[in-house]
Short mmCIF file of C-alpha atoms in Angstrom, two decimals:
data_model
loop_
_atom_site.label_atom_id
_atom_site.label_comp_id
_atom_site.label_asym_id
_atom_site.label_seq_id
_atom_site.Cartn_x
_atom_site.Cartn_y
_atom_site.Cartn_z
CA MET A 1 86.98 141.87 88.44
CA LYS A 2 87.29 139.54 90.77
CA LYS A 3 91.12 137.75 90.43
CA ILE A 4 90.98 134.22 88.93
CA THR A 5 93.26 131.39 90.66
CA PHE A 6 93.98 128.31 90.60
CA GLY A 7 93.71 126.51 93.97
CA THR A 8 94.66 123.00 94.70
CA ASP A 9 92.39 121.40 92.39
CA GLY A 10 91.61 124.11 89.88
CA TRP A 11 89.55 127.55 89.63
CA ARG A 12 85.88 127.69 91.63
CA GLY A 13 83.57 130.69 91.52
CA VAL A 14 79.85 131.70 92.16
CA ILE A 15 78.46 131.39 89.29
CA ALA A 16 76.97 134.50 88.01
CA ASP A 17 79.43 136.45 90.27
CA ASP A 18 83.15 135.61 89.38
CA PHE A 19 82.27 132.02 87.46
CA THR A 20 80.38 133.76 84.12
CA PHE A 21 80.73 132.73 80.52
CA ASP A 22 82.59 135.56 79.88
CA ASN A 23 85.78 134.06 82.22
CA VAL A 24 85.23 130.77 81.54
CA LYS A 25 86.17 131.76 78.05
CA ILE A 26 89.27 133.75 79.26
CA VAL A 27 90.49 130.64 81.16
CA ALA A 28 89.38 128.01 78.40
CA GLN A 29 91.58 130.27 75.99
CA ALA A 30 94.42 130.20 78.53
CA ILE A 31 94.42 126.57 78.38
CA SER A 32 94.45 126.58 74.96
CA ASP A 33 97.41 128.51 74.62
CA TYR A 34 99.13 126.37 77.21
CA VAL A 35 97.99 123.25 75.20
CA LEU A 36 99.42 124.74 71.93
CA GLU A 37 102.93 126.17 73.85
CA THR A 38 103.28 122.53 75.65
CA TYR A 39 101.89 119.97 72.56
CA GLU A 40 102.08 119.02 69.04
CA SER A 41 98.70 118.01 67.23
CA PRO A 42 96.87 118.04 70.88
CA LYS A 43 93.50 116.62 71.76
CA ILE A 44 91.62 117.41 74.70
CA ILE A 45 89.11 115.98 76.34
CA VAL A 46 85.88 118.09 77.71
CA GLY A 47 83.63 117.00 80.43
CA TYR A 48 81.18 117.94 82.90
CA ASP A 49 79.15 117.38 86.06
CA TYR A 50 75.57 117.75 86.87
CA ARG A 51 75.42 121.71 88.39
CA PHE A 52 73.53 124.53 86.89
CA HIS A 53 74.46 125.16 83.42
CA SER A 54 77.95 122.98 83.33
CA GLU A 55 77.08 121.56 80.03
CA ASN A 56 76.75 124.83 78.75
CA PHE A 57 79.76 126.37 80.26
CA ALA A 58 81.66 122.60 78.75
CA LYS A 59 80.28 123.93 75.18
CA ILE A 60 82.03 127.02 75.38
CA CYS A 61 85.12 125.33 76.41
CA ALA A 62 85.15 122.96 73.36
CA GLU A 63 84.37 125.45 70.65
CA ILE A 64 87.47 127.32 72.09
CA LEU A 65 89.60 124.63 71.85
CA SER A 66 88.67 123.98 68.30
CA SER A 67 88.58 127.40 67.20
CA ASN A 68 92.15 127.18 68.12
CA GLY A 69 92.41 124.47 65.95
CA ILE A 70 92.72 121.63 68.85
CA GLN A 71 91.38 118.38 68.55
CA VAL A 72 88.58 118.30 70.90
CA LEU A 73 86.67 115.04 72.67
CA PHE A 74 83.56 115.78 74.23
CA SER A 75 81.77 114.14 76.49
CA GLN A 76 78.29 113.01 75.79
CA ASN A 77 76.39 113.37 79.21
CA PRO A 78 77.82 114.33 82.46
CA ILE A 79 80.87 112.19 83.79
CA PRO A 80 82.88 111.73 86.94
CA THR A 81 86.52 113.25 86.92
CA PRO A 82 88.07 110.24 88.03
CA ALA A 83 86.78 108.97 84.16
CA VAL A 84 87.70 112.22 82.55
CA ALA A 85 91.27 111.38 84.13
CA HIS A 86 91.16 108.03 82.89
CA ALA A 87 90.03 108.65 79.37
CA VAL A 88 93.03 111.16 79.19
CA VAL A 89 95.31 108.67 79.76
CA LYS A 90 93.57 105.67 77.76
CA LYS A 91 92.98 107.36 74.84
CA GLY A 92 96.29 109.38 74.86
CA ALA A 93 95.05 113.10 75.00
CA SER A 94 97.20 116.01 75.85
CA GLY A 95 94.87 116.85 78.66
CA ALA A 96 91.30 117.31 79.55
CA ILE A 97 88.85 120.07 80.63
CA MET A 98 86.39 119.13 83.77
CA ILE A 99 83.53 121.34 84.18
CA THR A 100 82.77 121.11 88.33
CA ALA A 101 82.87 122.45 91.53
CA SER A 102 83.25 119.12 92.90
CA HIS A 103 82.05 119.18 96.52
CA ASN A 104 81.41 122.76 96.63
CA PRO A 105 77.94 124.62 97.28
CA TYR A 106 75.37 124.71 94.32
CA TYR A 107 75.91 128.12 93.89
CA TYR A 108 79.27 127.67 93.00
CA ASN A 109 81.44 125.80 89.66
CA GLY A 110 84.79 125.48 88.61
CA ILE A 111 87.28 124.04 86.08
CA LYS A 112 89.98 121.66 86.38
CA PHE A 113 93.06 121.37 84.07
CA ILE A 114 93.73 117.48 83.72
CA PRO A 115 97.53 117.19 82.31
CA HIS A 116 98.49 114.28 79.80
CA TYR A 117 99.55 112.22 82.58
CA GLY A 118 95.77 112.24 84.02
CA GLY A 119 95.78 113.61 87.31
CA PRO A 120 95.52 117.20 89.11
CA ALA A 121 97.48 119.63 87.06
CA ASN A 122 101.01 120.54 89.09
CA THR A 123 101.72 124.31 90.62
CA GLN A 124 104.15 124.66 87.48
CA ILE A 125 101.03 123.48 85.07
CA THR A 126 99.13 126.16 86.70
CA ASP A 127 101.12 128.73 87.00
CA LYS A 128 101.77 129.02 83.37
CA ILE A 129 97.90 128.99 82.96
CA ILE A 130 97.49 131.90 85.31
CA LYS A 131 100.10 134.23 83.25
CA ASN A 132 97.91 133.54 80.35
CA VAL A 133 94.80 134.30 81.93
CA GLU A 134 96.41 137.43 83.22
CA ARG A 135 97.56 138.55 79.34
CA ILE A 136 94.57 137.53 77.94
CA GLN A 137 92.44 139.95 80.56
CA LYS A 138 94.73 143.20 79.80
CA GLU A 139 94.66 142.35 75.61
CA GLY A 140 91.08 140.79 75.46
CA LEU A 141 89.53 137.63 73.98
CA LYS A 142 90.42 137.26 69.91
CA ASP A 143 87.67 136.15 68.00
CA ILE A 144 86.01 132.89 68.49
CA ASN A 145 85.57 130.95 65.29
CA PRO A 146 84.46 127.30 66.44
CA ASP A 147 85.53 124.32 64.05
CA LYS A 148 83.18 121.78 64.78
CA ASP A 149 84.58 119.48 62.64
CA LEU A 150 87.36 119.12 65.40
CA ILE A 151 84.62 118.10 67.99
CA GLU A 152 83.68 114.55 68.17
CA TYR A 153 81.21 113.16 71.04
CA PHE A 154 82.15 110.27 72.58
CA ASP A 155 80.31 108.10 75.59
CA TYR A 156 83.35 106.47 78.33
CA LYS A 157 81.58 105.14 80.89
CA GLU A 158 81.79 101.37 79.90
CA GLU A 159 85.70 101.69 78.97
CA TYR A 160 86.10 103.08 82.57
CA LEU A 161 84.07 100.89 84.23
CA ASN A 162 85.39 98.00 82.66
CA ASP A 163 88.88 99.24 83.46
CA ILE A 164 88.31 100.05 87.05
CA LEU A 165 86.87 96.78 87.64
CA ASN A 166 89.87 95.21 86.66
CA LEU A 167 91.42 96.32 89.83
CA ILE A 168 88.96 94.95 91.80
CA ASP A 169 89.27 90.92 93.04
CA LYS A 170 85.94 89.82 91.83
CA LYS A 171 86.43 86.55 93.08
CA ALA A 172 85.63 88.33 96.38
CA PHE A 173 82.18 88.95 96.01
CA GLU A 174 81.25 85.25 94.86
CA GLY A 175 78.55 83.61 96.45
CA LYS A 176 78.53 86.68 98.83
CA GLN A 177 75.48 89.16 97.14
CA LEU A 178 76.63 92.00 99.52
CA LYS A 179 73.56 94.17 99.83
CA VAL A 180 74.60 97.76 99.52
CA LEU A 181 73.00 101.11 99.48
CA VAL A 182 74.66 103.47 97.21
CA ASN A 183 74.02 107.41 97.84
CA PRO A 184 75.54 109.65 94.87
CA MET A 185 74.70 112.40 96.09
CA TYR A 186 73.28 114.10 92.94
CA GLY A 187 76.42 113.59 91.37
CA CYS A 188 78.24 112.13 88.85
CA GLY A 189 78.93 108.71 90.76
CA ILE A 190 75.03 107.93 89.39
CA GLY A 191 74.92 105.15 86.96
CA TYR A 192 78.61 104.37 87.99
CA ILE A 193 79.38 103.20 91.25
CA ASP A 194 75.96 101.43 91.24
CA GLU A 195 76.16 99.99 88.02
CA ALA A 196 79.96 98.57 89.32
CA LEU A 197 78.58 96.87 92.10
CA ARG A 198 75.86 95.41 90.43
CA ARG A 199 78.35 93.68 87.79
CA LEU A 200 80.27 92.50 91.07
CA GLY A 201 76.45 90.83 91.87
CA CYS A 202 76.12 92.93 94.45
CA ASP A 203 72.29 93.80 95.73
CA VAL A 204 71.91 97.73 95.44
CA LYS A 205 69.48 100.18 96.48
CA VAL A 206 70.22 103.61 95.47
CA ILE A 207 68.83 107.10 96.50
CA ASN A 208 69.38 110.85 95.02
CA ASN A 209 70.11 109.40 91.81
CA TRP A 210 68.69 112.09 89.65
CA ARG A 211 69.93 115.32 88.28
CA ASP A 212 69.67 118.01 91.27
CA PRO A 213 71.57 121.06 91.07
CA LEU A 214 70.61 122.49 94.69
CA PHE A 215 72.25 119.21 95.58
CA GLY A 216 68.68 118.15 97.77
CA GLY A 217 69.65 121.50 99.91
CA HIS A 218 73.24 120.11 101.15
CA LEU A 219 76.59 119.84 100.13
CA PRO A 220 77.27 117.43 97.83
CA GLU A 221 80.13 115.77 100.42
CA PRO A 222 79.98 112.76 101.20
CA ASN A 223 80.38 113.37 105.20
CA LEU A 224 78.24 112.74 108.35
CA GLU A 225 76.29 115.80 108.30
CA ASN A 226 75.26 115.63 104.92
CA MET A 227 74.63 112.19 104.54
CA LYS A 228 72.08 111.87 107.36
CA ASP A 229 68.92 110.53 104.75
CA LEU A 230 71.41 107.13 104.20
CA LEU A 231 72.05 106.98 108.02
CA GLU A 232 68.62 106.68 108.71
CA ILE A 233 67.93 104.57 105.86
CA ILE A 234 70.51 101.73 106.96
CA LYS A 235 69.60 101.86 110.29
CA THR A 236 65.55 100.69 109.54
CA GLU A 237 66.82 98.07 106.51
CA GLU A 238 69.10 95.41 106.41
CA PHE A 239 72.28 96.20 104.42
CA ASP A 240 75.95 95.17 104.43
CA LEU A 241 77.28 98.66 103.43
CA GLY A 242 76.65 102.27 102.50
CA LEU A 243 78.90 103.94 100.29
CA ALA A 244 78.37 107.16 98.84
CA THR A 245 80.22 109.57 95.87
CA ASP A 246 80.50 113.71 95.89
CA GLY A 247 79.37 115.97 92.97
CA ASP A 248 82.10 114.79 90.83
CA ALA A 249 82.81 111.47 92.26
CA ASP A 250 86.39 112.07 93.21
CA ARG A 251 85.84 111.79 96.95
CA PHE A 252 84.20 108.77 98.95
CA GLY A 253 82.29 108.21 101.80
CA VAL A 254 81.31 104.92 103.45
CA VAL A 255 79.00 104.04 106.57
CA ASN A 256 78.79 100.88 108.85
CA PRO A 257 75.89 98.69 108.51
CA ASP A 258 74.89 99.97 112.25
CA GLY A 259 74.60 103.67 110.98
CA GLN A 260 78.31 104.68 111.98
CA PHE A 261 79.64 106.71 109.66
CA ILE A 262 83.40 105.61 108.86
CA SER A 263 85.86 108.41 108.45
CA ALA A 264 87.80 109.19 105.36
CA ASN A 265 91.08 108.55 107.69
CA GLU A 266 89.81 105.15 108.69
CA VAL A 267 88.57 104.76 105.43
CA ILE A 268 92.63 104.66 104.20
CA PHE A 269 94.25 103.45 106.79
CA MET A 270 91.73 100.49 106.30
CA LEU A 271 92.78 100.36 102.83
CA THR A 272 96.32 100.80 103.14
CA ASP A 273 96.45 97.94 105.62
CA TYR A 274 94.02 95.63 103.07
CA LEU A 275 96.03 96.36 100.11
CA ILE A 276 99.48 95.73 101.52
CA ASN A 277 97.79 91.90 102.68
CA THR A 278 95.64 91.03 99.07
CA ARG A 279 98.41 92.76 96.61
CA GLY A 280 101.59 92.55 97.90
CA LYS A 281 104.40 95.45 99.66
CA ALA A 282 105.46 98.59 97.49
CA SER A 283 108.32 100.84 97.99
CA SER A 284 105.95 103.49 100.02
CA VAL A 285 102.77 104.98 100.77
CA ALA A 286 101.53 108.76 100.76
CA ARG A 287 99.62 110.46 102.62
CA THR A 288 98.78 114.47 103.11
CA VAL A 289 100.45 116.02 106.08
CA ALA A 290 96.64 116.50 107.46
CA THR A 291 95.72 112.90 107.18
CA THR A 292 96.15 110.27 110.32
CA SER A 293 99.55 108.94 111.56
CA MET A 294 97.97 105.50 111.80
CA ILE A 295 99.12 105.06 108.23
CA ASP A 296 103.13 105.50 109.23
CA LYS A 297 102.32 102.56 111.49
CA ILE A 298 101.02 100.35 109.06
CA ALA A 299 103.52 100.82 106.73
CA GLN A 300 106.60 100.77 109.17
CA LYS A 301 105.45 97.07 110.58
CA HIS A 302 105.89 96.41 107.03
CA GLY A 303 109.32 97.99 105.93
CA MET A 304 107.45 100.63 103.97
CA ARG A 305 108.01 104.10 103.92
CA CYS A 306 105.11 106.49 104.33
CA ILE A 307 105.28 109.88 102.45
CA GLU A 308 103.67 113.08 104.12
CA THR A 309 102.89 115.55 101.59
CA PRO A 310 101.73 119.08 101.61
CA VAL A 311 97.65 119.16 101.49
CA GLY A 312 96.53 118.83 97.73
CA PHE A 313 95.87 115.69 95.59
CA LYS A 314 98.10 116.82 92.90
CA TYR A 315 101.28 116.05 95.45
CA ILE A 316 99.90 112.44 96.47
CA ALA A 317 100.07 112.39 92.46
CA GLU A 318 103.68 112.85 92.12
CA CYS A 319 104.25 109.86 94.87
CA LEU A 320 102.05 107.72 92.92
CA MET A 321 103.52 108.39 89.25
CA LYS A 322 107.40 108.50 90.38
CA GLU A 323 107.82 106.99 93.95
CA ASP A 324 106.10 103.65 93.58
CA ALA A 325 103.48 104.30 96.37
CA LEU A 326 100.78 101.40 96.53
CA ILE A 327 98.15 103.89 97.53
CA GLY A 328 97.83 107.67 98.25
CA GLY A 329 95.15 109.47 100.07
CA GLU A 330 94.05 112.44 102.19
CA GLU A 331 91.53 112.99 104.85
CA SER A 332 89.21 114.96 103.03
CA GLY A 333 88.09 111.65 100.88
CA GLY A 334 90.68 111.13 98.31
CA LEU A 335 92.07 108.25 97.22
CA SER A 336 94.04 106.38 94.69
CA ILE A 337 96.30 103.48 94.04
CA LYS A 338 99.16 101.88 92.12
CA GLY A 339 98.02 100.53 88.43
CA HIS A 340 95.37 103.74 88.48
CA VAL A 341 95.31 106.84 87.50
CA PRO A 342 97.21 109.67 89.77
CA GLU A 343 93.56 110.90 90.42
CA LYS A 344 91.31 110.79 93.28
CA ASP A 345 88.74 108.13 92.67
CA GLY A 346 85.53 107.86 94.86
CA ILE A 347 83.99 105.22 92.85
CA LEU A 348 87.42 102.92 93.13
CA ALA A 349 87.96 104.01 97.16
CA ASP A 350 83.82 102.46 97.27
CA LEU A 351 84.42 99.50 95.62
CA LEU A 352 87.84 98.48 97.11
CA VAL A 353 86.03 99.07 100.51
CA ALA A 354 83.24 96.50 99.18
CA GLU A 355 85.71 94.15 98.34
CA ALA A 356 87.38 93.94 101.58
CA VAL A 357 84.04 93.44 103.20
CA ALA A 358 83.12 91.03 101.11
CA LYS A 359 86.47 88.93 101.23
CA LEU A 360 86.38 89.55 105.04
CA GLU A 361 83.34 88.68 105.57
CA LYS A 362 83.36 91.43 108.01
CA SER A 363 81.97 94.77 108.54
CA PRO A 364 83.96 98.00 108.13
CA ARG A 365 83.92 98.84 111.93
CA GLU A 366 85.19 95.22 112.57
CA ILE A 367 88.18 95.38 110.14
CA LEU A 368 88.80 98.53 111.69
CA ASP A 369 88.73 97.07 115.35
CA ARG A 370 91.07 94.10 114.07
CA ILE A 371 93.73 96.62 112.67
CA GLU A 372 93.15 99.22 115.71
CA SER A 373 93.50 96.01 118.28
CA GLU A 374 96.96 95.26 116.30
CA TYR A 375 98.42 99.43 116.14
CA GLY A 376 96.69 101.24 118.75
CA LYS A 377 93.77 103.28 118.41
CA LEU A 378 94.06 106.71 117.17
CA TYR A 379 91.38 109.75 117.33
CA SER A 380 91.51 112.07 114.81
CA LYS A 381 89.64 115.50 114.12
CA ARG A 382 89.41 118.56 112.10
CA ILE A 383 88.01 122.04 112.91
CA ASP A 384 86.95 124.85 110.58
CA VAL A 385 86.81 128.07 112.35
CA ARG A 386 85.41 131.00 109.98
CA THR A 387 86.92 134.51 111.35
CA THR A 388 87.07 138.18 109.97
CA HIS A 389 90.09 138.60 107.59
CA SER A 390 91.91 140.85 110.34
CA LYS A 391 91.45 137.74 112.99
CA LYS A 392 92.82 135.71 110.07
CA GLN A 393 95.87 137.63 109.55
CA GLU A 394 96.34 138.10 113.33
CA ALA A 395 95.90 133.97 113.56
CA LEU A 396 98.79 133.55 110.74
CA GLU A 397 101.13 135.79 112.41
CA ARG A 398 100.85 133.41 115.96
CA ILE A 399 101.34 130.46 113.82
CA LYS A 400 104.53 132.03 112.37
CA ASN A 401 105.77 132.55 115.94
CA PHE A 402 104.26 129.74 117.75
CA GLY A 403 106.96 129.72 120.62
CA LYS A 404 104.90 127.08 123.25
CA ASP A 405 107.08 124.22 123.97
CA ASN A 406 103.95 121.98 125.22
CA VAL A 407 100.14 121.77 124.66
CA ALA A 408 97.41 119.73 126.51
CA GLY A 409 100.29 118.73 128.81
CA LEU A 410 102.52 117.42 125.63
CA ARG A 411 105.88 118.34 124.97
CA CYS A 412 106.26 119.54 121.72
CA LEU A 413 108.74 117.58 119.76
CA GLU A 414 109.32 118.97 116.19
CA TYR A 415 107.80 122.23 114.32
CA ARG A 416 107.08 121.51 110.60
CA THR A 417 106.70 124.36 108.28
CA ARG A 418 105.93 122.82 104.63
CA ASP A 419 102.30 123.83 104.83
CA GLY A 420 101.15 125.91 107.62
CA LEU A 421 102.35 124.89 111.24
CA LYS A 422 102.19 120.69 111.95
CA VAL A 423 103.19 120.32 115.42
CA ILE A 424 104.43 116.86 116.20
CA LEU A 425 103.73 116.20 120.31
CA GLU A 426 104.78 113.11 122.53
CA ASP A 427 102.74 110.34 122.85
CA GLU A 428 101.82 109.71 119.18
CA ALA A 429 100.00 113.15 119.46
CA TRP A 430 99.58 115.83 116.71
CA PHE A 431 98.13 119.25 115.53
CA LEU A 432 97.84 121.27 112.16
CA VAL A 433 96.91 124.89 111.57
CA ARG A 434 96.38 125.99 107.66
CA ALA A 435 94.49 128.54 106.52
CA SER A 436 92.53 129.02 103.60
CA GLY A 437 93.75 130.68 100.86
CA THR A 438 90.09 131.47 99.17
CA GLU A 439 88.13 132.20 102.44
CA ASP A 440 88.47 133.55 106.05
CA LEU A 441 88.73 130.29 107.25
CA ILE A 442 91.22 128.53 109.41
CA ARG A 443 91.63 124.45 109.72
CA ILE A 444 92.80 122.93 113.00
CA TYR A 445 93.88 119.00 112.64
CA ALA A 446 94.62 117.49 115.20
CA GLU A 447 95.03 113.39 116.80
CA SER A 448 96.04 111.82 119.93
CA LYS A 449 95.57 108.37 121.35
CA ASP A 450 93.14 109.84 123.89
CA ALA A 451 89.42 111.66 122.69
CA LYS A 452 89.95 113.50 125.21
CA THR A 453 93.18 114.98 124.87
CA LEU A 454 92.61 115.16 121.33
CA GLU A 455 89.44 117.82 122.71
CA ASN A 456 92.32 119.70 124.75
CA ILE A 457 94.61 119.68 122.24
CA LEU A 458 92.27 121.83 119.21
CA SER A 459 90.68 123.68 122.47
CA GLU A 460 94.34 124.86 123.58
CA VAL A 461 95.34 125.65 120.01
CA LYS A 462 92.09 127.40 119.06
CA GLU A 463 92.56 129.70 122.03
CA TYR A 464 95.92 130.84 121.75
CA LEU A 465 95.10 131.73 117.95
CA GLY A 466 92.75 133.68 119.68
CA LEU A 467 89.86 132.55 117.58
#
């Protein structure tokens, strides 16, 4: 039996291998036990995405929750993860189970548990759920006797769209009629991001807006590699903007009207600058250890603190809830803002980019050029190195014993080991090495003021690790 573990954002597994109906039952019971231990008269929302069998996995979860005497609000339709998180807070629920594997390949599915505060479950919560899983695996599941009277069906689309549009400056769109190309990537953004843009007066064209559990043969992750169809269309037709969301619509993707992909790092610092100038200052902003330091430079100029967290949006969520953060983001495409739920929301991020384009009457690239002219340009890149288990272990040992005093001709100024190894170099450069917790994979991130230096840093670090 493969071990069930919760990573940075829930439990994910290969369908029919470890992600089976029997294992879903175990996890659902483990969550039920946690909920009953933690809340009085609990109420749990259950949502699901467009993946293979997601609605049936969700149904099993609802049945197990109800058999434990827990009231269930069951989504009538596939629903974005951020909408589920929003519903938890708005409806005063004790939490939610979301069936999704987010941006993972089509043959994966997963379970996210979203606690009462409407953000990712922290480590203390997931540790308790995993202990319950281990106990149930030893003792076995008790009989399941669903109570249909405890399961209520609901449709949350209108409530979510109405509330999220209240976070957007609608006046910025007046008289603009932005022409936007939208790609929900066969995922839960279907009917959400396009509908929100239309309500703002945009002229919207949508692609890949039907259910395809194979996601068109691509990862449902809105990056340069997986959005070639959007890039081709936007180059040949007249658009002001291209926008995308991932499989469960918690990640964003942005494309310039000339077909240039705008990285998540660029979107985050663009919106950091934009929100400070339009919404006012807060005490801080937050980013993960792997995210661009441009955010630090912008925050510093405005007298705001920039909080660096480990990778995982659950850490950003804590900053949004406890540190008066105006915005929190991660380089993998997650973002949320003050006044919203502390869960990454690709729909909100896309709408904020559209607002900035409409209000400033500039393309994303033009907005970025203005910011970089003020703060200087930083080049960022991540490489994922797949390797063998033994080489991964050797690389981890080298990380622990890293002793170089310079990389790519730049002096090493500071070593941070909170999440992998991050080395701060002179001249505003840095690199980070992290190992995947579930795969034989090493991730190397780097940033520099010079593109060639960036490549030299990545090459030298990769060579040092023996990869």
